């Protein structure tokens, strides 16, 4: 059987493995096979294996991807795979990154829903009626499916230049809430995402939009934040 | 944070001004050099012309501000030059750049 060459960036350097090249296998299958058959102490992370949880993201031949949804035959170059941990995040070990800075930025961008009708967390008496076809709801729906895998964050040049930059996912989340008519934290949220560490540093190079496995468009969300804040400055 | 937003807004607004001003500037150059270009001709056009003085003063101010904010952002990303001290430095550079342009326009107005 033909062999697949796999180069893995481990904590102590690049390690090379050879596994059988099968007709149908994902990159995650390959990593699992290496861990089970050749390198029991190889660290990586996964949970659902079907593109729901967003925990298996890695850099495959230079591109951040969900390994569970990436077929080897579509990405291998000359029968070789090079795997690295996600960029722009601290590495715990081998292919497992620490997602804490990523999610801390969601909190900094005020990614938490703040009910307008029930600021103290009480359950409102009436349901909020939000027509799905209303423009604001559609704008919010466009970004709501993010599962927080960190692929956009690892693909963002601005994060690599400025470690304080909030990043595409946190800003995309903020934009969905800015457009949520039930939310009462608009002003504080726009303040939180403004400035050099926020949406105003985005160069709109759209690496996030290009790489998002859910086909979301954080780049447009960030442009929306810039627009809202700009008009807020001109006509406060 | 507010200051950073104002810088961003200032850069976008000056970009609008520059887009129009550069167009007028280039069109004037093209029209002016059709019959050859001489210092006397330039002075004749600009001396005592309040409209041109105002145009070039606004142009120079927009260029100084726009350029300095852009340089600030590049220096922040590539060299890690961040903070209030550097902001003050870039503000100074922007205003000095604008002052040179305005001084030139003023000189031609009084020539």
mmCIF file of N, CA, C and O in Angstrom, chain B residues 7 68 71-72 75-76 79-93:
data_model
loop_
_atom_site.group_PDB
_atom_site.id
_atom_site.type_symbol
_atom_site.label_atom_id
_atom_site.label_comp_id
_atom_site.label_asym_id
_atom_site.label_seq_id
_atom_site.Cartn_x
_atom_site.Cartn_y
_atom_site.Cartn_z
ATOM 1 N N UNK B 7 -9.025 59.079 15.600
ATOM 2 C CA UNK B 7 -7.938 59.004 14.616
ATOM 3 C C UNK B 7 -8.395 58.257 13.367
ATOM 4 O O UNK B 7 -8.129 58.660 12.234
ATOM 5 N N UNK B 68 0.323 60.928 8.605
ATOM 6 C CA UNK B 68 0.859 60.644 9.941
ATOM 7 C C UNK B 68 0.084 59.526 10.630
ATOM 8 O O UNK B 68 0.668 58.661 11.289
ATOM 9 N N UNK B 71 1.203 56.298 9.040
ATOM 10 C CA UNK B 71 2.539 55.907 9.504
ATOM 11 C C UNK B 71 2.473 55.376 10.936
ATOM 12 O O UNK B 71 3.173 54.432 11.300
ATOM 13 N N UNK B 72 1.617 56.016 11.755
ATOM 14 C CA UNK B 72 1.441 55.558 13.141
ATOM 15 C C UNK B 72 0.976 54.089 13.156
ATOM 16 O O UNK B 72 1.499 53.270 13.923
ATOM 17 N N UNK B 75 3.800 51.761 11.967
ATOM 18 C CA UNK B 75 4.852 51.647 12.983
ATOM 19 C C UNK B 75 4.370 50.806 14.169
ATOM 20 O O UNK B 75 5.139 50.049 14.760
ATOM 21 N N UNK B 76 3.080 50.914 14.503
ATOM 22 C CA UNK B 76 2.523 50.114 15.599
ATOM 23 C C UNK B 76 2.574 48.637 15.275
ATOM 24 O O UNK B 76 2.949 47.801 16.104
ATOM 25 N N UNK B 79 6.760 47.759 14.018
ATOM 26 C CA UNK B 79 7.866 48.042 14.934
ATOM 27 C C UNK B 79 7.441 47.989 16.393
ATOM 28 O O UNK B 79 8.260 48.128 17.288
ATOM 29 N N UNK B 80 6.131 47.825 16.628
ATOM 30 C CA UNK B 80 5.639 47.792 18.003
ATOM 31 C C UNK B 80 5.664 49.161 18.678
ATOM 32 O O UNK B 80 5.629 49.252 19.898
ATOM 33 N N UNK B 81 5.724 50.230 17.857
ATOM 34 C CA UNK B 81 5.712 51.587 18.438
ATOM 35 C C UNK B 81 4.282 51.946 18.812
ATOM 36 O O UNK B 81 3.519 52.425 17.986
ATOM 37 N N UNK B 82 3.934 51.728 20.068
ATOM 38 C CA UNK B 82 2.565 52.028 20.503
ATOM 39 C C UNK B 82 2.600 52.883 21.756
ATOM 40 O O UNK B 82 3.590 52.884 22.481
ATOM 41 N N UNK B 83 1.511 53.591 21.998
ATOM 42 C CA UNK B 83 1.401 54.358 23.231
ATOM 43 C C UNK B 83 1.309 55.852 22.989
ATOM 44 O O UNK B 83 1.493 56.334 21.876
ATOM 45 N N UNK B 84 1.023 56.573 24.070
ATOM 46 C CA UNK B 84 0.752 58.006 23.979
ATOM 47 C C UNK B 84 1.956 58.797 23.483
ATOM 48 O O UNK B 84 1.815 59.767 22.748
ATOM 49 N N UNK B 85 3.155 58.383 23.919
ATOM 50 C CA UNK B 85 4.366 59.094 23.500
ATOM 51 C C UNK B 85 4.508 59.086 21.988
ATOM 52 O O UNK B 85 4.734 60.123 21.355
ATOM 53 N N UNK B 86 4.343 57.880 21.392
ATOM 54 C CA UNK B 86 4.452 57.774 19.936
ATOM 55 C C UNK B 86 3.310 58.520 19.251
ATOM 56 O O UNK B 86 3.502 59.136 18.198
ATOM 57 N N UNK B 87 2.102 58.475 19.854
ATOM 58 C CA UNK B 87 0.974 59.205 19.264
ATOM 59 C C UNK B 87 1.297 60.692 19.167
ATOM 60 O O UNK B 87 1.034 61.334 18.146
ATOM 61 N N UNK B 88 1.885 61.232 20.246
ATOM 62 C CA UNK B 88 2.247 62.653 20.253
ATOM 63 C C UNK B 88 3.302 62.927 19.176
ATOM 64 O O UNK B 88 3.242 63.946 18.471
ATOM 65 N N UNK B 89 4.253 61.994 19.036
ATOM 66 C CA UNK B 89 5.290 62.145 18.011
ATOM 67 C C UNK B 89 4.671 62.225 16.612
ATOM 68 O O UNK B 89 4.987 63.117 15.822
ATOM 69 N N UNK B 90 3.742 61.291 16.326
ATOM 70 C CA UNK B 90 3.126 61.277 14.992
ATOM 71 C C UNK B 90 2.261 62.502 14.763
ATOM 72 O O UNK B 90 2.206 63.040 13.644
ATOM 73 N N UNK B 91 1.582 62.939 15.822
ATOM 74 C CA UNK B 91 0.773 64.160 15.696
ATOM 75 C C UNK B 91 1.681 65.324 15.305
ATOM 76 O O UNK B 91 1.375 66.101 14.391
ATOM 77 N N UNK B 92 2.840 65.402 15.990
ATOM 78 C CA UNK B 92 3.803 66.462 15.684
ATOM 79 C C UNK B 92 4.286 66.376 14.244
ATOM 80 O O UNK B 92 4.308 67.374 13.517
ATOM 81 N N UNK B 93 4.643 65.153 13.810
ATOM 82 C CA UNK B 93 5.135 64.971 12.437
ATOM 83 C C UNK B 93 4.059 65.370 11.429
ATOM 84 O O UNK B 93 4.336 66.046 10.430
#
